[in-house]
Amino acid sequence: GPGLIFVFRPIDSLVTVSLRTSVHDVPPQDIITRDNVSVKVNAVVYYRVIDPRRAIVEVENYTYATSQLAQTTLRSVLGEVELDVLLSQREKLNIRLQSILDQHTSPWGIKVTMVEVSSTSLESFSMWSTVTMCSSLNTVRIGISRLITSATPEKIAPATK
């Protein structure tokens, strides 16, 4: 706290912690959405230290820990939604990301104040995406053909009477 502080060198060490809001840029993350579209997503996380003692004692490096948690949470949350939701409901996703990050960082004395998904860019179609799309289309075609072949005229006639 403020005032005169005594530090006994063999036992104590002095660590300064900024209580101002910090901004962390989450590097571009490769994400595969629920509908198998590969996108690259950037985000910005705003957080501040609420309890400096817990920020130093509870976690080894709170800035690195918050950064890693933001990256993994971004990948997991955005991987659960479809591309249309990712593009159209960004505000809801920002609020969901912020609440998850804040819940996980509060034991460290960190308050995540805001998360913003800053940019979303589609990856060029890779061979893997093409194979995945073709295999899912092929599965649909097989299902339709099985449905058509199982519907014989004898089975259809009683249903129309």
mmCIF file of N, CA and C in Angstrom, residues 21-150:
data_model
loop_
_atom_site.group_PDB
_atom_site.id
_atom_site.type_symbol
_atom_site.label_atom_id
_atom_site.label_comp_id
_atom_site.label_asym_id
_atom_site.label_seq_id
_atom_site.Cartn_x
_atom_site.Cartn_y
_atom_site.Cartn_z
ATOM 1 N N THR A 21 -6.030 -0.413 -16.087
ATOM 2 C CA THR A 21 -6.529 -1.394 -17.056
ATOM 3 C C THR A 21 -5.436 -1.698 -18.068
ATOM 4 N N SER A 22 -5.185 -2.982 -18.272
ATOM 5 C CA SER A 22 -4.189 -3.432 -19.245
ATOM 6 C C SER A 22 -4.902 -3.963 -20.479
ATOM 7 N N VAL A 23 -4.246 -3.817 -21.606
ATOM 8 C CA VAL A 23 -4.799 -4.288 -22.871
ATOM 9 C C VAL A 23 -3.883 -5.372 -23.402
ATOM 10 N N HIS A 24 -4.495 -6.496 -23.755
ATOM 11 C CA HIS A 24 -3.721 -7.603 -24.321
ATOM 12 C C HIS A 24 -4.316 -7.981 -25.666
ATOM 13 N N ASP A 25 -3.473 -7.983 -26.682
ATOM 14 C CA ASP A 25 -3.891 -8.379 -28.025
ATOM 15 C C ASP A 25 -3.719 -9.888 -28.149
ATOM 16 N N VAL A 26 -4.805 -10.600 -28.375
ATOM 17 C CA VAL A 26 -4.735 -12.045 -28.564
ATOM 18 C C VAL A 26 -4.290 -12.283 -30.002
ATOM 19 N N PRO A 27 -3.194 -13.013 -30.215
ATOM 20 C CA PRO A 27 -2.714 -13.228 -31.584
ATOM 21 C C PRO A 27 -3.738 -14.007 -32.414
ATOM 22 N N PRO A 28 -3.632 -13.945 -33.738
ATOM 23 C CA PRO A 28 -4.592 -14.651 -34.594
ATOM 24 C C PRO A 28 -4.646 -16.142 -34.258
ATOM 25 N N GLN A 29 -5.868 -16.638 -34.076
ATOM 26 C CA GLN A 29 -6.082 -18.035 -33.733
ATOM 27 C C GLN A 29 -6.783 -18.731 -34.898
ATOM 28 N N ASP A 30 -6.261 -19.893 -35.292
ATOM 29 C CA ASP A 30 -6.916 -20.701 -36.309
ATOM 30 C C ASP A 30 -8.027 -21.497 -35.635
ATOM 31 N N ILE A 31 -9.246 -21.285 -36.081
ATOM 32 C CA ILE A 31 -10.415 -21.904 -35.463
ATOM 33 C C ILE A 31 -11.217 -22.610 -36.540
ATOM 34 N N ILE A 32 -11.697 -23.802 -36.222
ATOM 35 C CA ILE A 32 -12.611 -24.512 -37.103
ATOM 36 C C ILE A 32 -13.987 -24.427 -36.453
ATOM 37 N N THR A 33 -14.911 -23.761 -37.130
ATOM 38 C CA THR A 33 -16.239 -23.546 -36.575
ATOM 39 C C THR A 33 -17.035 -24.845 -36.577
ATOM 40 N N ARG A 34 -18.210 -24.787 -35.995
ATOM 41 C CA ARG A 34 -19.068 -25.968 -35.880
ATOM 42 C C ARG A 34 -19.446 -26.536 -37.248
ATOM 43 N N ASP A 35 -19.553 -25.657 -38.247
ATOM 44 C CA ASP A 35 -19.899 -26.115 -39.592
ATOM 45 C C ASP A 35 -18.657 -26.336 -40.464
ATOM 46 N N ASN A 36 -17.522 -26.638 -39.824
ATOM 47 C CA ASN A 36 -16.266 -27.034 -40.479
ATOM 48 C C ASN A 36 -15.700 -25.979 -41.421
ATOM 49 N N VAL A 37 -15.790 -24.711 -41.042
ATOM 50 C CA VAL A 37 -15.175 -23.635 -41.803
ATOM 51 C C VAL A 37 -13.964 -23.152 -41.009
ATOM 52 N N SER A 38 -12.835 -23.053 -41.676
ATOM 53 C CA SER A 38 -11.606 -22.624 -41.023
ATOM 54 C C SER A 38 -11.496 -21.096 -41.097
ATOM 55 N N VAL A 39 -11.386 -20.452 -39.926
ATOM 56 C CA VAL A 39 -11.273 -18.994 -39.858
ATOM 57 C C VAL A 39 -10.108 -18.605 -38.964
ATOM 58 N N LYS A 40 -9.612 -17.399 -39.178
ATOM 59 C CA LYS A 40 -8.570 -16.815 -38.330
ATOM 60 C C LYS A 40 -9.207 -15.671 -37.576
ATOM 61 N N VAL A 41 -9.088 -15.696 -36.238
ATOM 62 C CA VAL A 41 -9.776 -14.712 -35.404
ATOM 63 C C VAL A 41 -8.776 -14.023 -34.481
ATOM 64 N N ASN A 42 -8.860 -12.690 -34.418
ATOM 65 C CA ASN A 42 -8.088 -11.880 -33.468
ATOM 66 C C ASN A 42 -9.037 -11.372 -32.402
ATOM 67 N N ALA A 43 -8.501 -11.082 -31.224
ATOM 68 C CA ALA A 43 -9.312 -10.497 -30.163
ATOM 69 C C ALA A 43 -8.446 -9.584 -29.315
ATOM 70 N N VAL A 44 -9.110 -8.736 -28.539
ATOM 71 C CA VAL A 44 -8.444 -7.848 -27.602
ATOM 72 C C VAL A 44 -9.102 -8.055 -26.241
ATOM 73 N N VAL A 45 -8.276 -8.233 -25.198
ATOM 74 C CA VAL A 45 -8.776 -8.455 -23.842
ATOM 75 C C VAL A 45 -8.347 -7.275 -22.975
ATOM 76 N N TYR A 46 -9.310 -6.688 -22.269
ATOM 77 C CA TYR A 46 -9.049 -5.598 -21.330
ATOM 78 C C TYR A 46 -9.234 -6.153 -19.920
ATOM 79 N N TYR A 47 -8.212 -6.006 -19.087
ATOM 80 C CA TYR A 47 -8.305 -6.517 -17.717
ATOM 81 C C TYR A 47 -7.543 -5.602 -16.780
ATOM 82 N N ARG A 48 -7.860 -5.727 -15.495
ATOM 83 C CA ARG A 48 -7.113 -4.969 -14.486
ATOM 84 C C ARG A 48 -6.946 -5.820 -13.246
ATOM 85 N N VAL A 49 -5.905 -5.497 -12.492
ATOM 86 C CA VAL A 49 -5.615 -6.199 -11.255
ATOM 87 C C VAL A 49 -6.460 -5.565 -10.151
ATOM 88 N N ILE A 50 -7.280 -6.387 -9.509
ATOM 89 C CA ILE A 50 -8.124 -5.927 -8.411
ATOM 90 C C ILE A 50 -7.419 -6.163 -7.072
ATOM 91 N N ASP A 51 -6.793 -7.321 -6.947
ATOM 92 C CA ASP A 51 -6.097 -7.689 -5.710
ATOM 93 C C ASP A 51 -4.645 -8.031 -6.048
ATOM 94 N N PRO A 52 -3.709 -7.087 -5.860
ATOM 95 C CA PRO A 52 -2.313 -7.326 -6.249
ATOM 96 C C PRO A 52 -1.676 -8.504 -5.515
ATOM 97 N N ARG A 53 -2.041 -8.701 -4.257
ATOM 98 C CA ARG A 53 -1.453 -9.801 -3.494
ATOM 99 C C ARG A 53 -1.809 -11.146 -4.129
ATOM 100 N N ARG A 54 -3.074 -11.348 -4.482
ATOM 101 C CA ARG A 54 -3.485 -12.602 -5.112
ATOM 102 C C ARG A 54 -2.913 -12.742 -6.516
ATOM 103 N N ALA A 55 -2.758 -11.627 -7.244
ATOM 104 C CA ALA A 55 -2.200 -11.682 -8.594
ATOM 105 C C ALA A 55 -0.758 -12.173 -8.579
ATOM 106 N N ILE A 56 -0.025 -11.891 -7.505
ATOM 107 C CA ILE A 56 1.360 -12.329 -7.403
ATOM 108 C C ILE A 56 1.465 -13.708 -6.761
ATOM 109 N N VAL A 57 0.657 -13.977 -5.752
ATOM 110 C CA VAL A 57 0.783 -15.220 -4.985
ATOM 111 C C VAL A 57 0.063 -16.400 -5.647
ATOM 112 N N GLU A 58 -1.118 -16.186 -6.208
ATOM 113 C CA GLU A 58 -1.945 -17.285 -6.719
ATOM 114 C C GLU A 58 -1.485 -17.836 -8.065
ATOM 115 N N VAL A 59 -0.834 -17.034 -8.870
ATOM 116 C CA VAL A 59 -0.394 -17.479 -10.193
ATOM 117 C C VAL A 59 1.012 -16.930 -10.424
ATOM 118 N N GLU A 60 1.836 -17.717 -11.128
ATOM 119 C CA GLU A 60 3.234 -17.322 -11.295
ATOM 120 C C GLU A 60 3.398 -16.041 -12.107
ATOM 121 N N ASN A 61 2.731 -15.961 -13.254
ATOM 122 C CA ASN A 61 2.841 -14.785 -14.123
ATOM 123 C C ASN A 61 1.431 -14.462 -14.614
ATOM 124 N N TYR A 62 0.762 -13.531 -13.969
ATOM 125 C CA TYR A 62 -0.646 -13.294 -14.262
ATOM 126 C C TYR A 62 -0.886 -12.773 -15.672
ATOM 127 N N THR A 63 0.047 -12.030 -16.257
ATOM 128 C CA THR A 63 -0.151 -11.538 -17.625
ATOM 129 C C THR A 63 -0.082 -12.688 -18.627
ATOM 130 N N TYR A 64 0.896 -13.567 -18.461
ATOM 131 C CA TYR A 64 1.028 -14.725 -19.354
ATOM 132 C C TYR A 64 -0.148 -15.686 -19.166
ATOM 133 N N ALA A 65 -0.547 -15.910 -17.913
ATOM 134 C CA ALA A 65 -1.662 -16.811 -17.635
ATOM 135 C C ALA A 65 -2.955 -16.283 -18.243
ATOM 136 N N THR A 66 -3.197 -14.995 -18.131
ATOM 137 C CA THR A 66 -4.397 -14.393 -18.712
ATOM 138 C C THR A 66 -4.354 -14.481 -20.232
ATOM 139 N N SER A 67 -3.180 -14.283 -20.807
ATOM 140 C CA SER A 67 -3.018 -14.382 -22.259
ATOM 141 C C SER A 67 -3.323 -15.791 -22.757
ATOM 142 N N GLN A 68 -2.756 -16.787 -22.109
ATOM 143 C CA GLN A 68 -2.976 -18.175 -22.525
ATOM 144 C C GLN A 68 -4.432 -18.586 -22.336
ATOM 145 N N LEU A 69 -5.026 -18.166 -21.238
ATOM 146 C CA LEU A 69 -6.427 -18.475 -20.982
ATOM 147 C C LEU A 69 -7.319 -17.825 -22.036
ATOM 148 N N ALA A 70 -6.999 -16.609 -22.444
ATOM 149 C CA ALA A 70 -7.782 -15.913 -23.473
ATOM 150 C C ALA A 70 -7.699 -16.654 -24.804
ATOM 151 N N GLN A 71 -6.514 -17.142 -25.157
ATOM 152 C CA GLN A 71 -6.356 -17.857 -26.419
ATOM 153 C C GLN A 71 -7.149 -19.153 -26.434
ATOM 154 N N THR A 72 -7.043 -19.940 -25.377
ATOM 155 C CA THR A 72 -7.745 -21.222 -25.359
ATOM 156 C C THR A 72 -9.253 -21.034 -25.259
ATOM 157 N N THR A 73 -9.694 -20.038 -24.505
ATOM 158 C CA THR A 73 -11.128 -19.775 -24.388
ATOM 159 C C THR A 73 -11.689 -19.291 -25.717
ATOM 160 N N LEU A 74 -10.943 -18.455 -26.417
ATOM 161 C CA LEU A 74 -11.370 -17.977 -27.731
ATOM 162 C C LEU A 74 -11.559 -19.145 -28.687
ATOM 163 N N ARG A 75 -10.588 -20.058 -28.716
ATOM 164 C CA ARG A 75 -10.692 -21.223 -29.610
ATOM 165 C C ARG A 75 -11.867 -22.119 -29.233
ATOM 166 N N SER A 76 -12.057 -22.375 -27.953
ATOM 167 C CA SER A 76 -13.113 -23.308 -27.562
ATOM 168 C C SER A 76 -14.507 -22.718 -27.748
ATOM 169 N N VAL A 77 -14.704 -21.456 -27.379
ATOM 170 C CA VAL A 77 -16.038 -20.848 -27.501
ATOM 171 C C VAL A 77 -16.409 -20.639 -28.963
ATOM 172 N N LEU A 78 -15.502 -20.110 -29.759
ATOM 173 C CA LEU A 78 -15.823 -19.844 -31.156
ATOM 174 C C LEU A 78 -15.852 -21.120 -31.987
ATOM 175 N N GLY A 79 -15.224 -22.183 -31.527
ATOM 176 C CA GLY A 79 -15.301 -23.465 -32.215
ATOM 177 C C GLY A 79 -16.642 -24.146 -32.036
ATOM 178 N N GLU A 80 -17.429 -23.703 -31.065
ATOM 179 C CA GLU A 80 -18.744 -24.291 -30.807
ATOM 180 C C GLU A 80 -19.859 -23.653 -31.636
ATOM 181 N N VAL A 81 -19.577 -22.546 -32.307
ATOM 182 C CA VAL A 81 -20.625 -21.835 -33.050
ATOM 183 C C VAL A 81 -20.385 -21.965 -34.550
ATOM 184 N N GLU A 82 -21.444 -21.722 -35.313
ATOM 185 C CA GLU A 82 -21.332 -21.749 -36.764
ATOM 186 C C GLU A 82 -20.828 -20.397 -37.263
ATOM 187 N N LEU A 83 -20.348 -20.388 -38.497
ATOM 188 C CA LEU A 83 -19.774 -19.169 -39.072
ATOM 189 C C LEU A 83 -20.793 -18.030 -39.094
ATOM 190 N N ASP A 84 -22.035 -18.331 -39.419
ATOM 191 C CA ASP A 84 -23.072 -17.302 -39.472
ATOM 192 C C ASP A 84 -23.245 -16.630 -38.105
ATOM 193 N N VAL A 85 -23.246 -17.411 -37.035
ATOM 194 C CA VAL A 85 -23.385 -16.869 -35.678
ATOM 195 C C VAL A 85 -22.147 -16.056 -35.320
ATOM 196 N N LEU A 86 -20.985 -16.542 -35.708
ATOM 197 C CA LEU A 86 -19.732 -15.830 -35.435
ATOM 198 C C LEU A 86 -19.727 -14.443 -36.068
ATOM 199 N N LEU A 87 -20.276 -14.345 -37.264
ATOM 200 C CA LEU A 87 -20.272 -13.064 -37.961
ATOM 201 C C LEU A 87 -21.434 -12.160 -37.552
ATOM 202 N N SER A 88 -22.585 -12.741 -37.224
ATOM 203 C CA SER A 88 -23.761 -11.913 -36.969
ATOM 204 C C SER A 88 -23.993 -11.596 -35.492
ATOM 205 N N GLN A 89 -23.537 -12.450 -34.586
ATOM 206 C CA GLN A 89 -23.802 -12.240 -33.161
ATOM 207 C C GLN A 89 -22.508 -12.045 -32.374
ATOM 208 N N ARG A 90 -21.660 -11.193 -32.884
ATOM 209 C CA ARG A 90 -20.358 -10.964 -32.270
ATOM 210 C C ARG A 90 -20.470 -10.392 -30.861
ATOM 211 N N GLU A 91 -21.445 -9.516 -30.637
ATOM 212 C CA GLU A 91 -21.601 -8.889 -29.317
ATOM 213 C C GLU A 91 -21.930 -9.932 -28.245
ATOM 214 N N LYS A 92 -22.821 -10.870 -28.559
ATOM 215 C CA LYS A 92 -23.152 -11.934 -27.604
ATOM 216 C C LYS A 92 -21.938 -12.807 -27.306
ATOM 217 N N LEU A 93 -21.163 -13.092 -28.341
ATOM 218 C CA LEU A 93 -19.958 -13.898 -28.145
ATOM 219 C C LEU A 93 -18.930 -13.148 -27.294
ATOM 220 N N ASN A 94 -18.809 -11.831 -27.498
ATOM 221 C CA ASN A 94 -17.896 -11.027 -26.683
ATOM 222 C C ASN A 94 -18.280 -11.092 -25.210
ATOM 223 N N ILE A 95 -19.579 -10.987 -24.926
ATOM 224 C CA ILE A 95 -20.054 -11.035 -23.538
ATOM 225 C C ILE A 95 -19.807 -12.412 -22.934
ATOM 226 N N ARG A 96 -20.043 -13.453 -23.723
ATOM 227 C CA ARG A 96 -19.804 -14.823 -23.230
ATOM 228 C C ARG A 96 -18.320 -15.056 -22.938
ATOM 229 N N LEU A 97 -17.453 -14.596 -23.852
ATOM 230 C CA LEU A 97 -16.006 -14.728 -23.635
ATOM 231 C C LEU A 97 -15.579 -13.974 -22.386
ATOM 232 N N GLN A 98 -16.089 -12.752 -22.214
ATOM 233 C CA GLN A 98 -15.723 -11.929 -21.058
ATOM 234 C C GLN A 98 -16.147 -12.600 -19.757
ATOM 235 N N SER A 99 -17.343 -13.162 -19.722
ATOM 236 C CA SER A 99 -17.806 -13.785 -18.470
ATOM 237 C C SER A 99 -17.005 -15.043 -18.140
ATOM 238 N N ILE A 100 -16.656 -15.838 -19.143
ATOM 239 C CA ILE A 100 -15.857 -17.043 -18.895
ATOM 240 C C ILE A 100 -14.463 -16.669 -18.407
ATOM 241 N N LEU A 101 -13.828 -15.696 -19.075
ATOM 242 C CA LEU A 101 -12.486 -15.276 -18.660
ATOM 243 C C LEU A 101 -12.504 -14.664 -17.264
ATOM 244 N N ASP A 102 -13.506 -13.844 -16.977
ATOM 245 C CA ASP A 102 -13.586 -13.216 -15.669
ATOM 246 C C ASP A 102 -13.798 -14.254 -14.572
ATOM 247 N N GLN A 103 -14.600 -15.253 -14.855
ATOM 248 C CA GLN A 103 -14.844 -16.326 -13.883
ATOM 249 C C GLN A 103 -13.559 -17.083 -13.555
ATOM 250 N N HIS A 104 -12.729 -17.330 -14.570
ATOM 251 C CA HIS A 104 -11.504 -18.090 -14.350
ATOM 252 C C HIS A 104 -10.359 -17.263 -13.776
ATOM 253 N N THR A 105 -10.366 -15.952 -14.001
ATOM 254 C CA THR A 105 -9.269 -15.119 -13.497
ATOM 255 C C THR A 105 -9.569 -14.468 -12.156
ATOM 256 N N SER A 106 -10.804 -14.515 -11.692
ATOM 257 C CA SER A 106 -11.126 -13.872 -10.409
ATOM 258 C C SER A 106 -10.380 -14.494 -9.223
ATOM 259 N N PRO A 107 -10.083 -15.806 -9.175
ATOM 260 C CA PRO A 107 -9.265 -16.311 -8.067
ATOM 261 C C PRO A 107 -7.838 -15.748 -8.064
ATOM 262 N N TRP A 108 -7.405 -15.205 -9.189
ATOM 263 C CA TRP A 108 -6.061 -14.611 -9.277
ATOM 264 C C TRP A 108 -6.075 -13.131 -8.929
ATOM 265 N N GLY A 109 -7.228 -12.565 -8.632
ATOM 266 C CA GLY A 109 -7.317 -11.145 -8.340
ATOM 267 C C GLY A 109 -7.361 -10.288 -9.589
ATOM 268 N N ILE A 110 -7.799 -10.871 -10.710
ATOM 269 C CA ILE A 110 -7.867 -10.185 -12.000
ATOM 270 C C ILE A 110 -9.329 -10.012 -12.380
ATOM 271 N N LYS A 111 -9.692 -8.836 -12.889
ATOM 272 C CA LYS A 111 -11.041 -8.564 -13.386
ATOM 273 C C LYS A 111 -10.959 -8.294 -14.876
ATOM 274 N N VAL A 112 -11.542 -9.193 -15.675
ATOM 275 C CA VAL A 112 -11.596 -8.987 -17.123
ATOM 276 C C VAL A 112 -12.783 -8.080 -17.383
ATOM 277 N N THR A 113 -12.509 -6.877 -17.883
ATOM 278 C CA THR A 113 -13.567 -5.890 -18.050
ATOM 279 C C THR A 113 -14.244 -5.965 -19.408
ATOM 280 N N MET A 114 -13.498 -6.380 -20.445
ATOM 281 C CA MET A 114 -14.094 -6.426 -21.775
ATOM 282 C C MET A 114 -13.263 -7.325 -22.687
ATOM 283 N N VAL A 115 -13.941 -8.006 -23.599
ATOM 284 C CA VAL A 115 -13.293 -8.792 -24.644
ATOM 285 C C VAL A 115 -13.939 -8.391 -25.955
ATOM 286 N N GLU A 116 -13.129 -8.105 -26.938
ATOM 287 C CA GLU A 116 -13.626 -7.733 -28.261
ATOM 288 C C GLU A 116 -12.988 -8.633 -29.313
ATOM 289 N N VAL A 117 -13.817 -9.347 -30.065
ATOM 290 C CA VAL A 117 -13.322 -10.085 -31.233
ATOM 291 C C VAL A 117 -13.104 -9.036 -32.302
ATOM 292 N N SER A 118 -11.837 -8.779 -32.631
ATOM 293 C CA SER A 118 -11.538 -7.624 -33.485
ATOM 294 C C SER A 118 -11.628 -7.925 -34.971
ATOM 295 N N SER A 119 -11.168 -9.085 -35.409
ATOM 296 C CA SER A 119 -11.255 -9.376 -36.839
ATOM 297 C C SER A 119 -11.441 -10.866 -37.059
ATOM 298 N N THR A 120 -12.162 -11.160 -38.109
ATOM 299 C CA THR A 120 -12.422 -12.544 -38.504
ATOM 300 C C THR A 120 -12.137 -12.638 -39.990
ATOM 301 N N SER A 121 -11.267 -13.544 -40.361
ATOM 302 C CA SER A 121 -10.974 -13.714 -41.786
ATOM 303 C C SER A 121 -11.059 -15.186 -42.140
ATOM 304 N N LEU A 122 -11.665 -15.446 -43.279
ATOM 305 C CA LEU A 122 -11.794 -16.820 -43.748
ATOM 306 C C LEU A 122 -10.463 -17.303 -44.292
ATOM 307 N N GLU A 123 -10.151 -18.523 -43.976
ATOM 308 C CA GLU A 123 -8.953 -19.146 -44.535
ATOM 309 C C GLU A 123 -9.264 -19.552 -45.968
ATOM 310 N N SER A 124 -8.231 -19.625 -46.792
ATOM 311 C CA SER A 124 -8.459 -20.141 -48.133
ATOM 312 C C SER A 124 -8.783 -21.626 -47.998
ATOM 313 N N PHE A 125 -9.626 -22.103 -48.872
ATOM 314 C CA PHE A 125 -10.020 -23.506 -48.765
ATOM 315 C C PHE A 125 -8.807 -24.394 -48.935
ATOM 316 N N SER A 126 -8.574 -25.176 -47.945
ATOM 317 C CA SER A 126 -7.463 -26.104 -47.994
ATOM 318 C C SER A 126 -7.962 -27.440 -48.509
ATOM 319 N N MET A 127 -7.053 -28.342 -48.738
ATOM 320 C CA MET A 127 -7.413 -29.675 -49.194
ATOM 321 C C MET A 127 -8.273 -30.360 -48.146
ATOM 322 N N TRP A 128 -7.956 -30.152 -46.863
ATOM 323 C CA TRP A 128 -8.710 -30.791 -45.789
ATOM 324 C C TRP A 128 -10.152 -30.312 -45.792
ATOM 325 N N SER A 129 -10.374 -29.004 -45.983
ATOM 326 C CA SER A 129 -11.731 -28.458 -46.016
ATOM 327 C C SER A 129 -12.506 -29.026 -47.185
ATOM 328 N N THR A 130 -11.855 -29.140 -48.330
ATOM 329 C CA THR A 130 -12.504 -29.668 -49.513
ATOM 330 C C THR A 130 -12.904 -31.129 -49.312
ATOM 331 N N VAL A 131 -11.999 -31.915 -48.742
ATOM 332 C CA VAL A 131 -12.299 -33.327 -48.484
ATOM 333 C C VAL A 131 -13.443 -33.455 -47.482
ATOM 334 N N THR A 132 -13.441 -32.640 -46.451
ATOM 335 C CA THR A 132 -14.499 -32.681 -45.443
ATOM 336 C C THR A 132 -15.847 -32.333 -46.049
ATOM 337 N N MET A 133 -15.881 -31.278 -46.870
ATOM 338 C CA MET A 133 -17.139 -30.889 -47.497
ATOM 339 C C MET A 133 -17.643 -31.971 -48.443
ATOM 340 N N CYS A 134 -16.730 -32.563 -49.227
ATOM 341 C CA CYS A 134 -17.131 -33.609 -50.163
ATOM 342 C C CYS A 134 -17.641 -34.841 -49.426
ATOM 343 N N SER A 135 -16.986 -35.208 -48.333
ATOM 344 C CA SER A 135 -17.422 -36.400 -47.610
ATOM 345 C C SER A 135 -18.786 -36.167 -46.953
ATOM 346 N N SER A 136 -19.044 -34.949 -46.438
ATOM 347 C CA SER A 136 -20.355 -34.690 -45.839
ATOM 348 C C SER A 136 -21.443 -34.657 -46.908
ATOM 349 N N LEU A 137 -21.148 -34.118 -48.083
ATOM 350 C CA LEU A 137 -22.121 -34.134 -49.168
ATOM 351 C C LEU A 137 -22.393 -35.555 -49.628
ATOM 352 N N ASN A 138 -21.347 -36.366 -49.691
ATOM 353 C CA ASN A 138 -21.499 -37.760 -50.098
ATOM 354 C C ASN A 138 -22.369 -38.513 -49.091
ATOM 355 N N THR A 139 -22.209 -38.242 -47.794
ATOM 356 C CA THR A 139 -23.030 -38.876 -46.766
ATOM 357 C C THR A 139 -24.496 -38.511 -46.946
ATOM 358 N N VAL A 140 -24.770 -37.262 -47.261
ATOM 359 C CA VAL A 140 -26.151 -36.826 -47.500
ATOM 360 C C VAL A 140 -26.723 -37.538 -48.715
ATOM 361 N N ARG A 141 -25.943 -37.644 -49.782
ATOM 362 C CA ARG A 141 -26.413 -38.324 -50.995
ATOM 363 C C ARG A 141 -26.718 -39.793 -50.731
ATOM 364 N N ILE A 142 -25.870 -40.449 -49.961
ATOM 365 C CA ILE A 142 -26.097 -41.859 -49.631
ATOM 366 C C ILE A 142 -27.387 -42.012 -48.831
ATOM 367 N N GLY A 143 -27.611 -41.121 -47.874
ATOM 368 C CA GLY A 143 -28.842 -41.188 -47.079
ATOM 369 C C GLY A 143 -30.082 -40.994 -47.927
ATOM 370 N N ILE A 144 -30.040 -40.060 -48.870
ATOM 371 C CA ILE A 144 -31.185 -39.810 -49.744
ATOM 372 C C ILE A 144 -31.434 -41.017 -50.642
ATOM 373 N N SER A 145 -30.358 -41.585 -51.174
ATOM 374 C CA SER A 145 -30.540 -42.741 -52.063
ATOM 375 C C SER A 145 -31.100 -43.932 -51.293
ATOM 376 N N ARG A 146 -30.694 -44.144 -50.048
ATOM 377 C CA ARG A 146 -31.248 -45.239 -49.247
ATOM 378 C C ARG A 146 -32.725 -45.004 -48.968
ATOM 379 N N LEU A 147 -33.100 -43.773 -48.716
ATOM 380 C CA LEU A 147 -34.498 -43.441 -48.461
ATOM 381 C C LEU A 147 -35.346 -43.699 -49.701
ATOM 382 N N ILE A 148 -34.841 -43.331 -50.867
ATOM 383 C CA ILE A 148 -35.581 -43.519 -52.111
ATOM 384 C C ILE A 148 -35.716 -45.005 -52.435
ATOM 385 N N THR A 149 -34.622 -45.767 -52.284
ATOM 386 C CA THR A 149 -34.689 -47.193 -52.613
ATOM 387 C C THR A 149 -35.533 -47.981 -51.632
ATOM 388 N N SER A 150 -35.655 -47.522 -50.397
ATOM 389 C CA SER A 150 -36.474 -48.247 -49.430
ATOM 390 C C SER A 150 -37.959 -47.955 -49.619
#
